[in-house]
Coordinates of N, CA and C and ligand atoms in Angstrom, one line a residue:
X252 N -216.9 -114.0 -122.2 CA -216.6 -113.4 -123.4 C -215.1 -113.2 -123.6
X253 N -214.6 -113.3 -124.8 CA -213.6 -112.9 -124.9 C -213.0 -111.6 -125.3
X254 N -212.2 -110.6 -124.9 CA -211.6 -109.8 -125.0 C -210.2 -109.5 -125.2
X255 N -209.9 -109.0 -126.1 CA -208.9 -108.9 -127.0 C -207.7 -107.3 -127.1
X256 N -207.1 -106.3 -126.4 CA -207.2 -105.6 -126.5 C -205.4 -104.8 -127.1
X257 N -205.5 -104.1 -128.2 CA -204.6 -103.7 -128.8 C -204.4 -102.3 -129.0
X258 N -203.2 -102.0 -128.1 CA -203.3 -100.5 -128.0 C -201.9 -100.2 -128.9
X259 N -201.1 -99.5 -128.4 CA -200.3 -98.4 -129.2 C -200.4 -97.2 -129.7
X260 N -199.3 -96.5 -130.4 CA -199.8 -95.4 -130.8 C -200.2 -95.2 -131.9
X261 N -200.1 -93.7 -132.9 CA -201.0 -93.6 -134.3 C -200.1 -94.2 -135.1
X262 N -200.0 -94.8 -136.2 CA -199.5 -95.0 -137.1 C -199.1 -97.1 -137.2
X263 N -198.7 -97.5 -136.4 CA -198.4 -98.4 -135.7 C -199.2 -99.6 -136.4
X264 N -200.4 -99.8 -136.9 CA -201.4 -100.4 -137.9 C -202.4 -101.3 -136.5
X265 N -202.6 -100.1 -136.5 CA -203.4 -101.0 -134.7 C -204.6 -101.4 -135.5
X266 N -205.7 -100.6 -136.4 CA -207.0 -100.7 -137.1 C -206.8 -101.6 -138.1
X267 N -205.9 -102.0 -139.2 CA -205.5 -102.6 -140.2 C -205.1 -104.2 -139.6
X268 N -204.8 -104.2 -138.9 CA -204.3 -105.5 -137.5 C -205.2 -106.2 -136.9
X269 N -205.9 -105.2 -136.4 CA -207.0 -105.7 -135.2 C -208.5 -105.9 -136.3
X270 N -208.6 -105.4 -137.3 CA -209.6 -106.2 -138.4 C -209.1 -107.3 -138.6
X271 N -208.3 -107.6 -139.5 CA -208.4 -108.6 -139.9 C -208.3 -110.0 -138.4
X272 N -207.3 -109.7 -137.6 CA -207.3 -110.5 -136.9 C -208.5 -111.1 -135.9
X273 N -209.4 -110.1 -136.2 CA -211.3 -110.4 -135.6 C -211.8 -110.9 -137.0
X274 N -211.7 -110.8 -137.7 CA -212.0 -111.5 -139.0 C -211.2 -113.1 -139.0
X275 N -210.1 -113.2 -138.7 CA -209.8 -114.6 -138.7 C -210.5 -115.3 -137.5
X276 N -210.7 -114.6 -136.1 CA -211.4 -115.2 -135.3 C -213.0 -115.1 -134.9
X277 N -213.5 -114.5 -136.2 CA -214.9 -114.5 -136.3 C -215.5 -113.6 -134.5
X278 N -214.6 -112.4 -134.4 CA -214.9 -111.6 -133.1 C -215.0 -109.9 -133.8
X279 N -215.8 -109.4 -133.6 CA -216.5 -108.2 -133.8 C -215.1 -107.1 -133.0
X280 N -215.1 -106.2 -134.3 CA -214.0 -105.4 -134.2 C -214.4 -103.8 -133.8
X281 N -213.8 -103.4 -132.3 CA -214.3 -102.1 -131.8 C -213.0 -100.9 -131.9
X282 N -213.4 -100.4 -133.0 CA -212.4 -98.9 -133.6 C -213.3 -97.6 -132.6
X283 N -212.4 -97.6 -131.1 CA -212.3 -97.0 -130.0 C -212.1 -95.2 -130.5
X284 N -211.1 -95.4 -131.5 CA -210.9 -94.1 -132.0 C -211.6 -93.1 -132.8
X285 N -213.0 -93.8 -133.7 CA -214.2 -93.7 -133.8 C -215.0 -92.9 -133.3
X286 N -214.5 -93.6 -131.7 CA -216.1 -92.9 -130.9 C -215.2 -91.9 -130.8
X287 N -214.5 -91.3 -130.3 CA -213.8 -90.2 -129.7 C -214.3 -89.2 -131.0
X288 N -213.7 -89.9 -132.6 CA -214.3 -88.5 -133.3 C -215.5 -88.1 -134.1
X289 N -216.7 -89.3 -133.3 CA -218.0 -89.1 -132.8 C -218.2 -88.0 -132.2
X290 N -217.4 -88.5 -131.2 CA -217.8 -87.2 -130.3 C -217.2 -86.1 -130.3
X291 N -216.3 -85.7 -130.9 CA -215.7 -84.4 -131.5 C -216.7 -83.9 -132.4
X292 N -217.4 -84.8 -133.5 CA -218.0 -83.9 -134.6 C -219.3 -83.4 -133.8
X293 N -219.9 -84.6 -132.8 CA -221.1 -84.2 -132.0 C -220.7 -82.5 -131.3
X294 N -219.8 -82.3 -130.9 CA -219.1 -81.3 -130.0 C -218.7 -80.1 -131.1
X295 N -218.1 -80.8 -132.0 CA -217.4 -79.4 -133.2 C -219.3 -78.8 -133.4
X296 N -220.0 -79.9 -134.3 CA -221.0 -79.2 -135.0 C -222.3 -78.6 -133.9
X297 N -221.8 -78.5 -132.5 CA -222.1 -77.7 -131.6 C -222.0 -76.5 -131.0
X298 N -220.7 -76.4 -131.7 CA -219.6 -75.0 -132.0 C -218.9 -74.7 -130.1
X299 N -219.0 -76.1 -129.9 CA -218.0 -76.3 -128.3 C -216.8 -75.3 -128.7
X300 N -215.8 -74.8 -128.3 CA -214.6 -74.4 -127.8 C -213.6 -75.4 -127.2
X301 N -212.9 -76.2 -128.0 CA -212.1 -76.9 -127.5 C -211.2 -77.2 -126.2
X302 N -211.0 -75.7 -126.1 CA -210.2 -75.3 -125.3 C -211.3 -75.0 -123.9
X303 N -212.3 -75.2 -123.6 CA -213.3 -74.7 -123.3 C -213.6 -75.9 -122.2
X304 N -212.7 -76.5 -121.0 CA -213.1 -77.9 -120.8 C -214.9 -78.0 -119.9
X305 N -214.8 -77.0 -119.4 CA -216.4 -77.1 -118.9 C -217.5 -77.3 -120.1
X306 N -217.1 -76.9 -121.1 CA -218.1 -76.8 -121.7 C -218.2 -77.8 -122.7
X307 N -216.9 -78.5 -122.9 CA -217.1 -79.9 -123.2 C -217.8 -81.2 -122.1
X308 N -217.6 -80.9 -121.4 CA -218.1 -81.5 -120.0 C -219.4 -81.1 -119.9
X309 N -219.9 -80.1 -120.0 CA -221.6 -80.0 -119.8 C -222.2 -80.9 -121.0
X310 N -221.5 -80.6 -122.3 CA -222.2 -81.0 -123.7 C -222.4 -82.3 -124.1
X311 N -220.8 -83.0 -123.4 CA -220.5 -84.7 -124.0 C -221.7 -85.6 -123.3
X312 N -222.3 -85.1 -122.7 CA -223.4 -85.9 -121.9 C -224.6 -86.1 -122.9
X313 N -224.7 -85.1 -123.9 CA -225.6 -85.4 -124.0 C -225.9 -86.4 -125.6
X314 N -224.5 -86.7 -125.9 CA -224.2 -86.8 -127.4 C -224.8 -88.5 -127.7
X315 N -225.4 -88.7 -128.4 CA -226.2 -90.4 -128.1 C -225.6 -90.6 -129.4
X316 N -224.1 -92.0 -129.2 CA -223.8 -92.5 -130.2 C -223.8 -93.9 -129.7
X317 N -224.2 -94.3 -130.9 CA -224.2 -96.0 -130.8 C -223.3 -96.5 -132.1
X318 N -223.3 -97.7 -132.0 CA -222.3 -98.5 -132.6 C -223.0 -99.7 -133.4
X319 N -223.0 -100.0 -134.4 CA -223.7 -101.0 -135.6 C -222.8 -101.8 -135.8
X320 N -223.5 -102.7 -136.5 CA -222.3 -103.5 -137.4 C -222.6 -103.7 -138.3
X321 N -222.4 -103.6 -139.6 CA -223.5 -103.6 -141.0 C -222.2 -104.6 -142.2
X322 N -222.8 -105.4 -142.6 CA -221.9 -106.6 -143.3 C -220.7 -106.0 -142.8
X323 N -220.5 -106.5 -141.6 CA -218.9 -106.8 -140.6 C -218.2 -105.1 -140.3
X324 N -219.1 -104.3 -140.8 CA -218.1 -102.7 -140.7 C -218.9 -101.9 -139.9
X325 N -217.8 -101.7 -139.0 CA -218.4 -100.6 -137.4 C -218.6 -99.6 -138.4
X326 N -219.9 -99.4 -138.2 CA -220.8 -97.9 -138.3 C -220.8 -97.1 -136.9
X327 N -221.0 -95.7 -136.8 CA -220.8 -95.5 -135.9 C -222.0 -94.3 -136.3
X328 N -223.2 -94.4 -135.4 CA -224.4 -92.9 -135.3 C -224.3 -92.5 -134.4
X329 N -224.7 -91.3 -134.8 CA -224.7 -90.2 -134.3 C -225.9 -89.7 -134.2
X330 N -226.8 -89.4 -133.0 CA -228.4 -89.5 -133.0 C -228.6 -90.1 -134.4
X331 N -228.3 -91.5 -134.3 CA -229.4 -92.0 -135.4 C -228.6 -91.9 -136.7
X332 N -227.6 -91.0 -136.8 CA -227.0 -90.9 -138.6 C -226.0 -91.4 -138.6
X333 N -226.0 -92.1 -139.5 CA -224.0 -92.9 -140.1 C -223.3 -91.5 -140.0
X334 N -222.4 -91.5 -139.4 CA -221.4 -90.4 -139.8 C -219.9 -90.6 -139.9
X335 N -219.6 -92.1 -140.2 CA -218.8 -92.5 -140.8 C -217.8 -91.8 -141.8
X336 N -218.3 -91.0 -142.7 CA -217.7 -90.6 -143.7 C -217.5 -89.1 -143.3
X337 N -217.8 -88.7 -141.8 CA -217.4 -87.4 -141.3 C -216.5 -87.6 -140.5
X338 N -215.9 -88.6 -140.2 CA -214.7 -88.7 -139.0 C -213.4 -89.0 -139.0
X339 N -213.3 -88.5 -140.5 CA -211.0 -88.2 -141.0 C -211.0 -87.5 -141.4
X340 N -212.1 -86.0 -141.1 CA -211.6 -84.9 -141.8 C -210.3 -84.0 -140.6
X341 N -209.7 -83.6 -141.2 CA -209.1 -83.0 -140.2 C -209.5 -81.8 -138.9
X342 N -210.3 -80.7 -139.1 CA -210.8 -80.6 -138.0 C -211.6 -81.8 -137.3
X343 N -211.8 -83.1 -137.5 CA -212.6 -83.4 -136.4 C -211.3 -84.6 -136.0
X344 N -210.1 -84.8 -136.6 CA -209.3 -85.0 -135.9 C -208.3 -84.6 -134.8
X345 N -208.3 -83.3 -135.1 CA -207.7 -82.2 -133.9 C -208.5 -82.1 -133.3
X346 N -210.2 -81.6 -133.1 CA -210.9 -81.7 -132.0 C -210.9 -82.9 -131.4
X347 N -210.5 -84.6 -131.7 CA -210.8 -85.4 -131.2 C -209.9 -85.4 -130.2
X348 N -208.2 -84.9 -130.9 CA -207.5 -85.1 -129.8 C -207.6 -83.9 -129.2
X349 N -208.0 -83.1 -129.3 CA -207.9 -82.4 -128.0 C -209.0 -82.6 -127.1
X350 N -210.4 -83.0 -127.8 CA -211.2 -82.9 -126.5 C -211.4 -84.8 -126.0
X351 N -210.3 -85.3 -126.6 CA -210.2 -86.8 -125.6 C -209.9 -86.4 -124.2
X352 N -208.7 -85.8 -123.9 CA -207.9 -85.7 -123.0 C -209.2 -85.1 -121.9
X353 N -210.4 -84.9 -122.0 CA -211.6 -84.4 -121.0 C -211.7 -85.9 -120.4
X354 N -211.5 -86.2 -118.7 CA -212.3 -87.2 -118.3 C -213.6 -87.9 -118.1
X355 N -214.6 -86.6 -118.2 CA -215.8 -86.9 -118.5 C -216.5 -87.4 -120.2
X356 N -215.6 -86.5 -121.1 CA -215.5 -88.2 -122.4 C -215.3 -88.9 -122.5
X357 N -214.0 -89.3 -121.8 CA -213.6 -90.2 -121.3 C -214.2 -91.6 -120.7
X358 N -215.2 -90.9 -119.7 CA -215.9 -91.7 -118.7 C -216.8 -92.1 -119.6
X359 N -217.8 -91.2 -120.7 CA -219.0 -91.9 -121.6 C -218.5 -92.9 -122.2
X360 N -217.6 -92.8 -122.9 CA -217.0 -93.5 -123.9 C -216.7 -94.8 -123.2
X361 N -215.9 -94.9 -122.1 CA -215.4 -96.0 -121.9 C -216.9 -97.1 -121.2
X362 N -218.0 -96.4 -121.1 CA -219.0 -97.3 -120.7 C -219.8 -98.0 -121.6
X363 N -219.4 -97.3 -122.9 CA -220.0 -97.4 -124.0 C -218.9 -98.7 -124.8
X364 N -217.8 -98.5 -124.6 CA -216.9 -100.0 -125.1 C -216.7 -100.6 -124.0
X365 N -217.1 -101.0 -122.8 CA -217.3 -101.8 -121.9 C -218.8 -102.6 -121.8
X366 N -219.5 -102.1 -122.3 CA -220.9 -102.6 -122.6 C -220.9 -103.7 -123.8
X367 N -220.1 -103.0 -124.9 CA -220.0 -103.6 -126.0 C -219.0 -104.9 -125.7
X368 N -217.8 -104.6 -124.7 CA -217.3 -105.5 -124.7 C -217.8 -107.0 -123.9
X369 N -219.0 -106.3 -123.0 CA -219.6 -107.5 -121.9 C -220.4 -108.2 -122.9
X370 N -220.9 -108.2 -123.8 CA -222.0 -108.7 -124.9 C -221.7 -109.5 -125.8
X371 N -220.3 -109.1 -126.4 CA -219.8 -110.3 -127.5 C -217.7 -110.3 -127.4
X372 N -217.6 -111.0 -127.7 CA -216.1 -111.5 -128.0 C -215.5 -110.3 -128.7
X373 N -214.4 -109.7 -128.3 CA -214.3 -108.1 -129.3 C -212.6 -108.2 -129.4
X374 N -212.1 -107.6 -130.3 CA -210.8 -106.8 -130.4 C -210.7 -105.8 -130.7
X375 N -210.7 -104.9 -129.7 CA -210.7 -103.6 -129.0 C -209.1 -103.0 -129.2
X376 N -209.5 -101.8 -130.2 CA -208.1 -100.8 -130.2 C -207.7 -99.6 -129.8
X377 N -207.8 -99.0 -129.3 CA -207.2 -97.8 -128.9 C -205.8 -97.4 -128.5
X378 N -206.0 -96.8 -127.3 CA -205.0 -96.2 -126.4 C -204.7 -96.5 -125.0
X379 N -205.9 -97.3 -124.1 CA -206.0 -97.3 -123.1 C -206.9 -98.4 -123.0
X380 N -207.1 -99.3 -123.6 CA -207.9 -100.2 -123.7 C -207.2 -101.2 -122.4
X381 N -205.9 -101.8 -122.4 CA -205.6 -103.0 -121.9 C -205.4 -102.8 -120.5
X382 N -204.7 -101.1 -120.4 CA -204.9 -100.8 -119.1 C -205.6 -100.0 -118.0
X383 N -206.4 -99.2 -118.9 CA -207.9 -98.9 -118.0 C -209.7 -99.3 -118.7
X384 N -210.0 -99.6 -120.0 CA -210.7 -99.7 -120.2 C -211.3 -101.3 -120.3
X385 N -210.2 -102.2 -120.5 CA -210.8 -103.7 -120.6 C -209.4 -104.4 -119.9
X386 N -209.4 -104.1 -118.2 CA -207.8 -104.5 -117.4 C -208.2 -106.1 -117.4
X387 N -209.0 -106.8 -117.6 CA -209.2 -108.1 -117.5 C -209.5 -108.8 -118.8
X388 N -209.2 -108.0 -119.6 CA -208.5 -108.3 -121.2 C -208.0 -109.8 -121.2
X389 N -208.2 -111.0 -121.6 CA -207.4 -112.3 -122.0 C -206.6 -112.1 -122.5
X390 N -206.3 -111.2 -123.5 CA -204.8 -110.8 -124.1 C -204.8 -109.3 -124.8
X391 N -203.6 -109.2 -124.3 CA -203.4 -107.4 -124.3 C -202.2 -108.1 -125.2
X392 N -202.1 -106.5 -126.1 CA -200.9 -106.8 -127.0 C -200.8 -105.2 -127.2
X393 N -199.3 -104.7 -127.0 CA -199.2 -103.1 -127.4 C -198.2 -103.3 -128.8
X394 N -199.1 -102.6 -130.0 CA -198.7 -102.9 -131.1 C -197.6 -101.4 -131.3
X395 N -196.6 -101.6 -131.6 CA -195.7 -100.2 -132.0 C -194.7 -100.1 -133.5
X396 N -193.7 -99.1 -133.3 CA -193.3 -99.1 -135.1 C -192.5 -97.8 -134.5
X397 N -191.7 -97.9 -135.0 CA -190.3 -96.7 -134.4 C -190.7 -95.5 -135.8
X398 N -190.4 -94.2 -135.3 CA -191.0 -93.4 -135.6 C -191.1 -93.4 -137.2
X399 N -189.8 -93.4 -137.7 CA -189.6 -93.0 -139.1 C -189.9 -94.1 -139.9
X400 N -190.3 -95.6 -139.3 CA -191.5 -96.6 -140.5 C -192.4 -95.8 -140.3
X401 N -193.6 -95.4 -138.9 CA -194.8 -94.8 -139.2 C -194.9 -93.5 -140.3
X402 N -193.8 -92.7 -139.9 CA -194.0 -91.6 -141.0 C -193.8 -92.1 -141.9
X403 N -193.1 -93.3 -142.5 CA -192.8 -93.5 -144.2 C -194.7 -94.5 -144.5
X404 N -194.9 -95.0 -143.5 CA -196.4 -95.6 -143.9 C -197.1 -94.1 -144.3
X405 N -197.2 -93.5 -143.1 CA -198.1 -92.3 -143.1 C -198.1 -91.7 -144.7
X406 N -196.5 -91.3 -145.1 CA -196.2 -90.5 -146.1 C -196.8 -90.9 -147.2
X407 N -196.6 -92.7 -147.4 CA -197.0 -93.3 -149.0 C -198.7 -93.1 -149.0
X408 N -199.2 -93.5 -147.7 CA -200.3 -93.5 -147.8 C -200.9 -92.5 -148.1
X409 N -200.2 -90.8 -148.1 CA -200.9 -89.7 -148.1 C -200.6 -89.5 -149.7
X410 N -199.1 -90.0 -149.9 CA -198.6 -89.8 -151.5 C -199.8 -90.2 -152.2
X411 N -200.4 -91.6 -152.1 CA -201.5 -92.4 -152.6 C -203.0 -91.6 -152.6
X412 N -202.8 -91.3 -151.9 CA -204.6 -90.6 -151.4 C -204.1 -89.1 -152.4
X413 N -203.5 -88.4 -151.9 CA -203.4 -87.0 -152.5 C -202.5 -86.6 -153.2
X414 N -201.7 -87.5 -153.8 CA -200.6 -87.1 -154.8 C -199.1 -86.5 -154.1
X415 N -199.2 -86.3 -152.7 CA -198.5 -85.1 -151.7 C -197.9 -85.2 -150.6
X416 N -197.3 -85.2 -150.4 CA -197.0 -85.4 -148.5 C -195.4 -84.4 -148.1
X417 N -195.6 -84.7 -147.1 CA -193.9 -84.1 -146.5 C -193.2 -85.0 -145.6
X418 N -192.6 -85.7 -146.0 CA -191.8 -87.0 -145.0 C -191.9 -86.4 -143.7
X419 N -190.6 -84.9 -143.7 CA -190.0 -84.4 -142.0 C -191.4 -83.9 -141.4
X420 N -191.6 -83.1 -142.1 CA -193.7 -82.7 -141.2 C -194.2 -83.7 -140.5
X421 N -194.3 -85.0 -141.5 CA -195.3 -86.0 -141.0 C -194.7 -86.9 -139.9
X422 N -193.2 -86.5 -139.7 CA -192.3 -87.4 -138.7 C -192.4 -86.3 -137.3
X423 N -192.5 -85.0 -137.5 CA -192.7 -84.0 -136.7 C -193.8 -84.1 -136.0
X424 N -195.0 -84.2 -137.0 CA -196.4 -84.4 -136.0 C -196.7 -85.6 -135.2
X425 N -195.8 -86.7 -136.1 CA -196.2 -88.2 -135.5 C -195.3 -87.9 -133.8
X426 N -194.1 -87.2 -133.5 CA -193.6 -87.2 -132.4 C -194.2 -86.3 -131.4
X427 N -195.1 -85.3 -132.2 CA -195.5 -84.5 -131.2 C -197.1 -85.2 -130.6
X428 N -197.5 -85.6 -131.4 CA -199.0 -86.9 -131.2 C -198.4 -87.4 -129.9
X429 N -197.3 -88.3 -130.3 CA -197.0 -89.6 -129.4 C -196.6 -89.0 -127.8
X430 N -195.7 -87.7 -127.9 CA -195.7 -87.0 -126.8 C -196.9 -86.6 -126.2
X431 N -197.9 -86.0 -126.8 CA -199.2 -85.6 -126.3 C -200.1 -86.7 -125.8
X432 N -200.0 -87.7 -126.9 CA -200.8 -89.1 -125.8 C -199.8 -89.9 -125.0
X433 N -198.5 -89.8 -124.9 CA -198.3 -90.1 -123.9 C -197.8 -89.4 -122.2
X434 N -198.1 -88.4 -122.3 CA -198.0 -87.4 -121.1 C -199.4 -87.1 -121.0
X435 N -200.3 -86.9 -121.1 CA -201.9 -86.4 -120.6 C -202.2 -87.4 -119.4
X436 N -202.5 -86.5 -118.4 CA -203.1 -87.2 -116.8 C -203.6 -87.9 -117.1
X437 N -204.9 -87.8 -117.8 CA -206.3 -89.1 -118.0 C -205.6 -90.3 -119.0
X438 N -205.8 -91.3 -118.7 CA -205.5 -92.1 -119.6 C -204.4 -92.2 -120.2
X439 N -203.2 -92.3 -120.3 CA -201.8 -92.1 -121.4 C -202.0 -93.2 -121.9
X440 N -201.2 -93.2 -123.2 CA -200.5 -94.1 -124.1 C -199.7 -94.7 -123.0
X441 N -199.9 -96.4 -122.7 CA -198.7 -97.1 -122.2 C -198.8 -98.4 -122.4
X442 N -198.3 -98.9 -122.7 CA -198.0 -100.4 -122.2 C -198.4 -101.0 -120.8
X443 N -199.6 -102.1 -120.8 CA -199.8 -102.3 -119.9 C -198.8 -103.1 -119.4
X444 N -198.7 -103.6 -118.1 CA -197.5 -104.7 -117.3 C -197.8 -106.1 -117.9
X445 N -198.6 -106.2 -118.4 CA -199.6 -108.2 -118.9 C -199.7 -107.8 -120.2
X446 N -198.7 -107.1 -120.8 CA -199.0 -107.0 -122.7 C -198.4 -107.1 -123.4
X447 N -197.9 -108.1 -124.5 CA -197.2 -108.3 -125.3 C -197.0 -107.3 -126.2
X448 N -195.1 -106.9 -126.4 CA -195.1 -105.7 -126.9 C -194.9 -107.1 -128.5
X449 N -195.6 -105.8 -129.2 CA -195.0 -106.2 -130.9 C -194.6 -105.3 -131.8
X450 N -193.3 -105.1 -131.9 CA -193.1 -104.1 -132.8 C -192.7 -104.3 -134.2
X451 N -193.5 -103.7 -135.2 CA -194.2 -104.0 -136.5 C -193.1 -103.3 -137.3
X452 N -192.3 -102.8 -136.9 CA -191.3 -101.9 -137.9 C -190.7 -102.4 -139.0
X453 N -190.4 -104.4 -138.6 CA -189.3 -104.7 -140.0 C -190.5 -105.8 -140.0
X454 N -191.7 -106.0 -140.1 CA -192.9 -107.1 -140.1 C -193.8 -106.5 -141.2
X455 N -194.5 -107.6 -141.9 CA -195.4 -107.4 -142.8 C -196.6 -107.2 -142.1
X456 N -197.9 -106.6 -142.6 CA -199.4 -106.8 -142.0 C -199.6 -108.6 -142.0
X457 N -199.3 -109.2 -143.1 CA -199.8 -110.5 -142.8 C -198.3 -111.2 -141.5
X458 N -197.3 -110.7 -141.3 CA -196.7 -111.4 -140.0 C -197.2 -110.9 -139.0
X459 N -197.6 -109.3 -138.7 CA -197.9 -109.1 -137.3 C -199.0 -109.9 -137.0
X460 N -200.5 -110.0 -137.9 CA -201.5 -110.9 -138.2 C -201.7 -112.4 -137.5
X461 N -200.6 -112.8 -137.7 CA -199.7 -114.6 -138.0 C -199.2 -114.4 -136.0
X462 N -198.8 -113.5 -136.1 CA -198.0 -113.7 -134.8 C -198.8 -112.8 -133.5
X463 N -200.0 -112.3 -133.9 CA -201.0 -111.9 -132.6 C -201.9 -113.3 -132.6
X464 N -202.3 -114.1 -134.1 CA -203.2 -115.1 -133.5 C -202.4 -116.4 -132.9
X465 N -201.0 -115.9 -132.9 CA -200.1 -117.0 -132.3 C -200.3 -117.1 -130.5
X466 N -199.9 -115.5 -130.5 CA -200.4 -115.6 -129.1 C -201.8 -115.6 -128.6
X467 N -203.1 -115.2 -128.9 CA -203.9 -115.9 -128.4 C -203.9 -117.1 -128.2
X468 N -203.6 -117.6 -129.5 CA -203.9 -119.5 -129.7 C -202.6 -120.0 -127.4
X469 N -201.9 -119.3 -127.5 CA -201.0 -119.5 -126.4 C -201.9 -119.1 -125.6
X470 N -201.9 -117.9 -125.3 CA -203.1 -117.3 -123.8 C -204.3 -118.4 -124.0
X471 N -205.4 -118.6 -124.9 CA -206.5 -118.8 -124.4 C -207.0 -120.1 -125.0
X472 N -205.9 -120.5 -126.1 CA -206.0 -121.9 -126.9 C -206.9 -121.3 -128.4
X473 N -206.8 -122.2 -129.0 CA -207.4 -121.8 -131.0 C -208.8 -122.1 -130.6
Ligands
LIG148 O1 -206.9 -93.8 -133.3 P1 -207.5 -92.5 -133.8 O2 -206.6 -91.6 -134.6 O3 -208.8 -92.7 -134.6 O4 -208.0 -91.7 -132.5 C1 -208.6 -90.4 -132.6 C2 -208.3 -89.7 -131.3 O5 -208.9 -90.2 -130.1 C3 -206.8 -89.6 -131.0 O6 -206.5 -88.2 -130.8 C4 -206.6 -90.3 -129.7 C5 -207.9 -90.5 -129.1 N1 -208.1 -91.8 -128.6 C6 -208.0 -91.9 -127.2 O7 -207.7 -91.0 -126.5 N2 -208.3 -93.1 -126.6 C7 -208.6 -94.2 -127.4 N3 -208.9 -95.4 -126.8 C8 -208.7 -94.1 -128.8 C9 -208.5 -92.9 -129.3

């Protein structure tokens, strides 16, 4: 199988990238970040304690999400229910990141995109994909974007959705995110040693696009 794996941090167009570019190669696209706030809503609408790590750890065991694909778009159940349209609200964004950083979510999750990954050809996005969850990855690529393009994506994008944003706020949280996934024991935000950095800051979506199926076509041939 082939494996495909594209990490970086938030903002950076890792989900926006890594579709289309499984769409050009006709390979099933796994949004890693998803399951995490699967499993926060499984955990929030449990009334877990965030802060609470045992008791995230007793609970994440028992959370049964699976993964669909329904005309080409990861669904993601939750015993059984789409809950898709429950996982960018903001509390189940702050629960996700805070109860990622638990190893034993950690450990579900990553058996559950290693499964998916042994089965079919994937491009796999997260945070940790190239270097602990798929280290035998054919091509690792760490996608990035210096702070103040992500906050100006972030910003229009939020201008567009809600009429509203705050540039410096949205540059404040993006640095405090990037700090927080990259300093947590389990898993950090890094660059693997075998990963092509690409940094998307002065690049369009259709060049970064152009220039990740360049290097596959290099690593593993077209
Ligand atoms: O990429 P995202 O914003 O949907 O991710 C949601 C949360 O899950 C975010 O706080 C980081 C975490 N995450 C992770 O720890 N490891 C991954 N492979 C993907 C996401």
């Amino acid at each position: 199988m082939i494996n495909i794996a594209i990490d970086g941090p938030a903002g950076a167009g890792k989900s926006t990238i890594a579709k289309k570019v499984a769409a050009e190669k006709n390979y099933i696209y796994v949004d890693t970040g998803a399951m995490y706030r699967a499993m926060a809503l499984y955990l929030f609408r449990l009334g877990v304690d965030p802060d609470d790590s045992a008791a995230i750890s007793r609970n994440c065991v028992g959370a049964d999400i699976t993964i669909e694909y329904r005309d080409g778009v990861q669904v993601v159940l939750l015993d059984g229910e789409n809950v898709n349209d429950f996982l960018r609200t903001p509390e189940v964004s702050d629960m996700a990141s805070r109860t990622s950083v638990n190893g034993d979510v950690r450990n579900k999750l990553m058996e559950l995109q290693q499964e998916l990954a042994r089965r079919q050809n994937v491009v796999m996005d997260g945070r940790d994909i190239g270097t602990v969850v798929l280290p035998n990855a054919q091509v690792k690529i760490f996608l990035t974007a210096s702070v103040a393009v992500r906050a100006k994506r972030r910003f229009l994008e939020l201008m567009e959705k809600i009429g509203t944003a705050n540039l410096e706020e949205i540059e404040a949280q993006i640095r405090e995110r990037d700090h927080r996934d990259m300093t947590r024991p389990i898993a950090p935000l890094k660059q693997a040693d075998d990963a092509v950095l690409v940094d998307t800051s002065d690049m369009t979506i259709d060049e970064v696009v152009d220039k990740i199926l360049s290097i596959i076509d290099e690593k593993i041939g077209g």
